[in-house]
GROMACS .gro file of C-alpha atoms in nm:
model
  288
    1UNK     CA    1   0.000   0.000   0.000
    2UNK     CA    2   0.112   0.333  -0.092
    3UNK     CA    3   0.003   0.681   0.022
    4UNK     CA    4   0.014   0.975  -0.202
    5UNK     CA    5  -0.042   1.356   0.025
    6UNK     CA    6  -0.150   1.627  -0.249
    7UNK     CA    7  -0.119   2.003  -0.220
    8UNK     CA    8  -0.224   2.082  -0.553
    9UNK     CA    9  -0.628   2.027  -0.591
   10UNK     CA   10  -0.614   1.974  -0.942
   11UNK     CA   11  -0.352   1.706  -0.936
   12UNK     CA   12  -0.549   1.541  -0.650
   13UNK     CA   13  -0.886   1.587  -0.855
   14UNK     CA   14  -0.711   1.396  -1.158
   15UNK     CA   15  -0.595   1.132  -0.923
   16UNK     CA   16  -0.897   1.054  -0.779
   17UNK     CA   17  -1.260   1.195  -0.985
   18UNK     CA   18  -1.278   0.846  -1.148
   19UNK     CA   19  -1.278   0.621  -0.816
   20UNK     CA   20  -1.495   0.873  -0.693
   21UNK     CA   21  -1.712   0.930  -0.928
   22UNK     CA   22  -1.784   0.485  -0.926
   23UNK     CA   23  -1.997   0.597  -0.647
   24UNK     CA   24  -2.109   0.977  -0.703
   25UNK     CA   25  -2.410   0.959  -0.510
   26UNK     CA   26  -2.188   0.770  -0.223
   27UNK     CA   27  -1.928   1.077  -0.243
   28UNK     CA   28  -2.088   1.352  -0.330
   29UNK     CA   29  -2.008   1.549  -0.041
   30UNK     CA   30  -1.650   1.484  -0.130
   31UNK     CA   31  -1.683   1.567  -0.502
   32UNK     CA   32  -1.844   1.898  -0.403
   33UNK     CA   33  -1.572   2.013  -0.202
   34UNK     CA   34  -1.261   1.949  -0.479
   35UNK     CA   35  -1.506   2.105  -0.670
   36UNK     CA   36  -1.538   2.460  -0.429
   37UNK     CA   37  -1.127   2.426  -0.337
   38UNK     CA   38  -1.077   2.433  -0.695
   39UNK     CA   39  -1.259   2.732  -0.787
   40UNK     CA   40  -1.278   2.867  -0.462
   41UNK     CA   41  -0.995   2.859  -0.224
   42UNK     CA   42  -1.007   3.135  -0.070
   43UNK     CA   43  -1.329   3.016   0.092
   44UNK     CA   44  -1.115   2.796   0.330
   45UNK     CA   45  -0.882   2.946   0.609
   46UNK     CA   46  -0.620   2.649   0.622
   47UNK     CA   47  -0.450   2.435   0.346
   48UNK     CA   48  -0.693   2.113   0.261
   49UNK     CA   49  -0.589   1.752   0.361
   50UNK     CA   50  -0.581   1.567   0.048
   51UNK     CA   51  -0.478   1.202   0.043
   52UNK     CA   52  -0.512   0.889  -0.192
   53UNK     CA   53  -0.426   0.512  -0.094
   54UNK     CA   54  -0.277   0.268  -0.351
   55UNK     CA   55  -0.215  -0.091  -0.390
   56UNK     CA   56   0.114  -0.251  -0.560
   57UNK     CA   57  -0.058  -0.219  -0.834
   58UNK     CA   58  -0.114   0.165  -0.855
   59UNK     CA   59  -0.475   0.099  -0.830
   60UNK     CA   60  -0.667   0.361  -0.592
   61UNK     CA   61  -0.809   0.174  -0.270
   62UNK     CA   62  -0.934   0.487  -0.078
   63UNK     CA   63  -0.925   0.839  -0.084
   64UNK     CA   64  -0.970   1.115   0.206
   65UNK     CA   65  -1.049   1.467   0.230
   66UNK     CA   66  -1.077   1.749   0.512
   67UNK     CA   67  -1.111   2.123   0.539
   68UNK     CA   68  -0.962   2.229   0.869
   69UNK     CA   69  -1.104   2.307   1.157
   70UNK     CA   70  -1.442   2.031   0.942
   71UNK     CA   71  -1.418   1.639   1.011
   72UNK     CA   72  -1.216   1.371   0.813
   73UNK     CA   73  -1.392   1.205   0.534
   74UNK     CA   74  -1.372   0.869   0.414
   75UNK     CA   75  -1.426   0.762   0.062
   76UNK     CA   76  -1.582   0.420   0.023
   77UNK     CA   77  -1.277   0.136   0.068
   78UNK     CA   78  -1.330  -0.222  -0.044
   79UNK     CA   79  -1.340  -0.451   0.289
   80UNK     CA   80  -1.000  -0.658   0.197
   81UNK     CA   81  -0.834  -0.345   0.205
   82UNK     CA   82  -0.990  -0.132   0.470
   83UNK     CA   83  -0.738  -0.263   0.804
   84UNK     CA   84  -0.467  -0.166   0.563
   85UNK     CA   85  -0.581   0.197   0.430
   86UNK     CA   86  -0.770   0.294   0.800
   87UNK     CA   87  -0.403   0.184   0.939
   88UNK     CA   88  -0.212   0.410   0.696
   89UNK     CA   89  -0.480   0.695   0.707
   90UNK     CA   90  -0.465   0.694   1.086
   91UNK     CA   91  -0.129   0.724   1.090
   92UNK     CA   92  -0.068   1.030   0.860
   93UNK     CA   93  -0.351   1.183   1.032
   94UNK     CA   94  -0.229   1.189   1.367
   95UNK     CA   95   0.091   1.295   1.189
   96UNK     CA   96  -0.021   1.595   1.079
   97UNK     CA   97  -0.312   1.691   1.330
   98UNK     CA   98  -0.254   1.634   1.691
   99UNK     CA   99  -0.658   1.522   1.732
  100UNK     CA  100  -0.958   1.500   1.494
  101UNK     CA  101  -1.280   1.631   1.571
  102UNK     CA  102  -1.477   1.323   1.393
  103UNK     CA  103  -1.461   1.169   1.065
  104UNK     CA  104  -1.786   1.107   0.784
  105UNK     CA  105  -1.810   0.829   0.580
  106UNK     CA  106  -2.050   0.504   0.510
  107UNK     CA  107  -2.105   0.356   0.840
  108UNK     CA  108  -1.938   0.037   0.852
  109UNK     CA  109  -1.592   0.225   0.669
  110UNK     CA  110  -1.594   0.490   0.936
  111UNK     CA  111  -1.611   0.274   1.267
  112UNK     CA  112  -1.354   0.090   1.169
  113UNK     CA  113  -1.144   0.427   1.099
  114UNK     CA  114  -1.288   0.578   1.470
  115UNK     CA  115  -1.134   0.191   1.607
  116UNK     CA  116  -0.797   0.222   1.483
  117UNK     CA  117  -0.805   0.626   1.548
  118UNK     CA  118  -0.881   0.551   1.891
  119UNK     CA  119  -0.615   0.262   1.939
  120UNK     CA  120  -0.347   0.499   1.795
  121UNK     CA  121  -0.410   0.825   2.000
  122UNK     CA  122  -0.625   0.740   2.294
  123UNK     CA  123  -0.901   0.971   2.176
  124UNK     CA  124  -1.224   0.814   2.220
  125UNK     CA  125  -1.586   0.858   2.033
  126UNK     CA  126  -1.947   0.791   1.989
  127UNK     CA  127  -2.201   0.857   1.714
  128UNK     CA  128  -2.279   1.209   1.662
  129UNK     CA  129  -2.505   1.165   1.351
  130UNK     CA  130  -2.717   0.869   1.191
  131UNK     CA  131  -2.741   0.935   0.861
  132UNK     CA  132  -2.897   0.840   0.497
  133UNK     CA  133  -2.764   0.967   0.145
  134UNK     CA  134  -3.082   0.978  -0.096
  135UNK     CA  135  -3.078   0.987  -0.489
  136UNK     CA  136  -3.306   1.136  -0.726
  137UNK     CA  137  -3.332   1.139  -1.040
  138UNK     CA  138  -3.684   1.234  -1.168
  139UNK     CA  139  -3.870   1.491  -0.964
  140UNK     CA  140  -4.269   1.367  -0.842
  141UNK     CA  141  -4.406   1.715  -0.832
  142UNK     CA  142  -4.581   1.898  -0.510
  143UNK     CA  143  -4.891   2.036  -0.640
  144UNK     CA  144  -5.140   2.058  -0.300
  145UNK     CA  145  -4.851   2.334  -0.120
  146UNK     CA  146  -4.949   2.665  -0.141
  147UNK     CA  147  -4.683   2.940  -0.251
  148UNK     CA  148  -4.394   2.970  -0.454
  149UNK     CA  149  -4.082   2.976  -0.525
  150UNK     CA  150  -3.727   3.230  -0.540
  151UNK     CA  151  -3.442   3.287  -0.526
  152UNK     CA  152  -3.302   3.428  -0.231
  153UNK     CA  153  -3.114   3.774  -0.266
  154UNK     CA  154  -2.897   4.003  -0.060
  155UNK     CA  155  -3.220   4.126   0.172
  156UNK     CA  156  -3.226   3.767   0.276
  157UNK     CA  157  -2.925   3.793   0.477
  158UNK     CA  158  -3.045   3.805   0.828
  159UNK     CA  159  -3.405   3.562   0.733
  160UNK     CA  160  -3.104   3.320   0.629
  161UNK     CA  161  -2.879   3.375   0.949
  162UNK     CA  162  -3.184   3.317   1.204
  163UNK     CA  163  -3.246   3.012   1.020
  164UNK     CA  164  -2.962   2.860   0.995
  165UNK     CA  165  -2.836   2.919   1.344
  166UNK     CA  166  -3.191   2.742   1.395
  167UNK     CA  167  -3.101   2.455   1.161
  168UNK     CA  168  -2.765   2.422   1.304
  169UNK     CA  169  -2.891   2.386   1.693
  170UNK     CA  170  -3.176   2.186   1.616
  171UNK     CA  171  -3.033   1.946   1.339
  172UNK     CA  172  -2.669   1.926   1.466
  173UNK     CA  173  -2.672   1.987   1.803
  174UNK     CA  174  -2.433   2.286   1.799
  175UNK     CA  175  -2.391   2.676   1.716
  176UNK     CA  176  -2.323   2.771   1.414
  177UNK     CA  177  -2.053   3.128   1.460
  178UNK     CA  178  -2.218   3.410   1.296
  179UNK     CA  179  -1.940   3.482   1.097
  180UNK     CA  180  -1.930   3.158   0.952
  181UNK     CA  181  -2.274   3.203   0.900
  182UNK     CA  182  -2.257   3.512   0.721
  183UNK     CA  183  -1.965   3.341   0.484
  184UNK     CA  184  -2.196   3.071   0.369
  185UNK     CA  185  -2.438   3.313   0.299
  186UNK     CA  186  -2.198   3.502   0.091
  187UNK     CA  187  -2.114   3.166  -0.099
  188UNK     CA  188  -2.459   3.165  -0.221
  189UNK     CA  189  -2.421   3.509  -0.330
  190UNK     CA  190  -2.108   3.517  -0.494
  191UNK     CA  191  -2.065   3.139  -0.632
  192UNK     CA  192  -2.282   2.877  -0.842
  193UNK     CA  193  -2.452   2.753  -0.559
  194UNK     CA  194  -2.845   2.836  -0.502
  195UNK     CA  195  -3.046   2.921  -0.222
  196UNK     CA  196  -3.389   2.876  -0.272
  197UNK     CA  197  -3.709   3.018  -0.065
  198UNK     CA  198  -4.046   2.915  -0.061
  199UNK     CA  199  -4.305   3.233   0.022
  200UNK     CA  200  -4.660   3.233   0.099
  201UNK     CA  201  -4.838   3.563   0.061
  202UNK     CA  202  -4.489   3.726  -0.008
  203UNK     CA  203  -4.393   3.609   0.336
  204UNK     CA  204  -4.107   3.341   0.344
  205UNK     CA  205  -4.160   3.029   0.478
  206UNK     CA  206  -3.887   2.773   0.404
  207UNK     CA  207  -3.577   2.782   0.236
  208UNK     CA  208  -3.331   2.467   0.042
  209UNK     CA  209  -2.963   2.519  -0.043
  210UNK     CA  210  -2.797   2.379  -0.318
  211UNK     CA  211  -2.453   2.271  -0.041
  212UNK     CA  212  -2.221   2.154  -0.376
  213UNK     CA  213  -2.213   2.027  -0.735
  214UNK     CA  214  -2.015   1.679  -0.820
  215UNK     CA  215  -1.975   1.650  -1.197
  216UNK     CA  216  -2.291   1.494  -1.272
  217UNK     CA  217  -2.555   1.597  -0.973
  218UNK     CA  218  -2.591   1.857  -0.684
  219UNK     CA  219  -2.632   1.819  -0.291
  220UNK     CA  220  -2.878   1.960  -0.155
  221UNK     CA  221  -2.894   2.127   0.216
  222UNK     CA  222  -2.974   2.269   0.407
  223UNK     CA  223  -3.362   2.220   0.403
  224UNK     CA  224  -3.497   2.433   0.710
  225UNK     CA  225  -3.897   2.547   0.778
  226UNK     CA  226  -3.918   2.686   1.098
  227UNK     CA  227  -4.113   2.564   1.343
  228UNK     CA  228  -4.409   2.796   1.338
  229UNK     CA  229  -4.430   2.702   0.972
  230UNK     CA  230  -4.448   2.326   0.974
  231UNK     CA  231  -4.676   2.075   0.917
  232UNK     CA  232  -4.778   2.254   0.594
  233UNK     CA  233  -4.560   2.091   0.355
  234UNK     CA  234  -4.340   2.349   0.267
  235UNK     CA  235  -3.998   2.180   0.326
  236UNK     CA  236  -4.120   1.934   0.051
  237UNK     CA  237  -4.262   2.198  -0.157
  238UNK     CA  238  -3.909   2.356  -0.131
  239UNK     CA  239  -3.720   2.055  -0.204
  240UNK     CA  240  -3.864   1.962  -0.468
  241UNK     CA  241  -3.898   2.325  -0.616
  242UNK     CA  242  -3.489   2.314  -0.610
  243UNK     CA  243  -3.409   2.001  -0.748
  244UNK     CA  244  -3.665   2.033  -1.041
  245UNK     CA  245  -3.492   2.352  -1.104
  246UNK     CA  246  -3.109   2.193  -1.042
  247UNK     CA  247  -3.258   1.883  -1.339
  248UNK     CA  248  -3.374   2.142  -1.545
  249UNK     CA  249  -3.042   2.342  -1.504
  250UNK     CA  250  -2.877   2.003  -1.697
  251UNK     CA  251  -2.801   1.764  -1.341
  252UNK     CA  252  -2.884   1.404  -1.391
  253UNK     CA  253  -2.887   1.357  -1.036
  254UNK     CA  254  -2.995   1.552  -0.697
  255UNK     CA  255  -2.836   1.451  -0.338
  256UNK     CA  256  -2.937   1.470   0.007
  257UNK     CA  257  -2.867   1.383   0.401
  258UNK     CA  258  -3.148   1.276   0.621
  259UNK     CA  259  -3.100   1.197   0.997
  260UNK     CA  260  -3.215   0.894   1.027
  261UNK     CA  261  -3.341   1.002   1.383
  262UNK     CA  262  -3.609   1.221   1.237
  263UNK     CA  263  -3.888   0.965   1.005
  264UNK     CA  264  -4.086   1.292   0.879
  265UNK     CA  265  -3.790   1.397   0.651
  266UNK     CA  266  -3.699   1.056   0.524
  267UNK     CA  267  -4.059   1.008   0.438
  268UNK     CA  268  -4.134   1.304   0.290
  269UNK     CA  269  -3.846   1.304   0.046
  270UNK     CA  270  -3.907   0.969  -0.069
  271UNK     CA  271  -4.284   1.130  -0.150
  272UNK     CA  272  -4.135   1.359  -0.424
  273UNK     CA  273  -3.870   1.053  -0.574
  274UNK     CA  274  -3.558   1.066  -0.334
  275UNK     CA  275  -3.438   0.705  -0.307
  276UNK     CA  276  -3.186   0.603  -0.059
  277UNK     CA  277  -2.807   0.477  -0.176
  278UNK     CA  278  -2.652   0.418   0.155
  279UNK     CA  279  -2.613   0.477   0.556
  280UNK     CA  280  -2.310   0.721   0.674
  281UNK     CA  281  -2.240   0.801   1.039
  282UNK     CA  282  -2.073   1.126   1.176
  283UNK     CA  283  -1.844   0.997   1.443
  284UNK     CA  284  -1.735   1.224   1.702
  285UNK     CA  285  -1.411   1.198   1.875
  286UNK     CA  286  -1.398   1.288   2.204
  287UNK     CA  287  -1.149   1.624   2.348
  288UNK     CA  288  -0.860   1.454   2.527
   0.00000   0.00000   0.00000
């Protein structure tokens, strides 16, 4: 086994975009962010970790990502190899980071990774996040929602920053810094990424993000209706308002996260033709 450290994101993106993209719904997240580093770096405040795993016979067997101070993320790793990569992952890890706050991946990969992590350095975890990736492909429309949709522009600002604090405290457990905050609101702003809101009466009532583009389909998120607003259907009517627009834009496929903790969501976005591809886990390691 061989690994290869990259500090150039285009020579990473030509090692790697065809193992990824074997499994785009699988690593979307991880195709969207090559894709923002590429075009965008100065969104990111420290140099990207960008590694690729090899067998004897030059043949990728797993790939990892992270934007500092964000999580690790595992690309998917075939079983016979995964003691071997997780063990030579691990190590380069800890030798370039002291600790990790958690690492993302499909949920059998990504245990295994936390295991070794924690035999290695001591740091313990748990599960932070039970999660599903969903595919779509052909929107079923939402025609019993009132309202409509738009785009959301620059008067949006502090609508968007109460709601996604919201999102970020109810759906993650955590607060969101307003100044990061504000920057992902700029990204919408200033980059190819959408934010989309759905109004009734002129009033809005939900919003859904377009989060990053892989080559071939877009992930979507966040979804957020706050909760004086639910039970009327909007987040759906949101949903699939955005990804009809992202299949019309020329996307063959649309992406999402669900916490597999909350039924509503997962059921709903099956309603308008979100299947699911696979289960992922945010792992949390514990502060030493």
């Amino acid at each position: 086994m061989k690994l290869e450290r990259f500090t150039d994101v285009s020579a990473f993106d030509e090692r790697v975009n065809a193992f990824l993209l074997e499994r785009e719904a699988e690593h979307n997240l991880m195709l969207g962010l090559i894709r923002q580093l590429a075009q965008h770096p100065d969104h990111y405040d420290a140099p990207p970790y960008l590694t690729a795993v090899s067998d004897g016979d030059d043949t990728l067997v797993g790939v990892s990502l992270r934007t500092p101070p964000h999580n690790a993320i595992l690309a998917h790793i075939a079983l016979e190899h995964l003691a071997a990569v997780c063990d030579l992952l691990v190590a380069d890890y800890h030798a370039t980071y002291d600790n990790l706050p958690g690492v993302v991946g499909r949920k059998d990969l990504v245990h295994h990774f936390a295991e070794c992590w924690q035999a290695h350095t001591g740091q313990a975890y748990e599960v932070a996040i039970e999660e599903r990736i969903y595919q779509l492909t052909e929107v079923i429309p939402v025609d019993s929602v009132t309202g409509t949709s738009r785009l959301a522009e620059e008067a949006d600002r502090d609508l968007y920053l109460q709601w996604i604090i919201g999102f970020h405290e109810e759906a993650l457990g955590e607060t969101l810094d307003l100044k990061e905050a504000n920057a992902r609101f700029d990204r919408y702003m200033l980059t190819e990424n959408e934010l989309l809101l759905w109004e009734v009466d002129g009033q809005p009532v939900s919003m859904a993000g377009v989060a990053g583009l892989s080559p071939n389909g877009a992930r979507i998120g966040p979804v957020y209706t706050p909760p004086e607003q639910r039970k009327h259907g909007y987040g759906s009517a949101v949903t699939a308002a955005i990804s009809q627009r992202l299949r019309d834009s020329g996307r063959q496929f649309c992406f999402l996260y669900t916490d597999l903790s909350n039924p509503t969501s997962n059921h709903i976005y099956q309603q308008i033709g979100y299947a699911p591809v696979c289960d992922v886990d945010m792992i949390r390691f514990k502060t030493l």
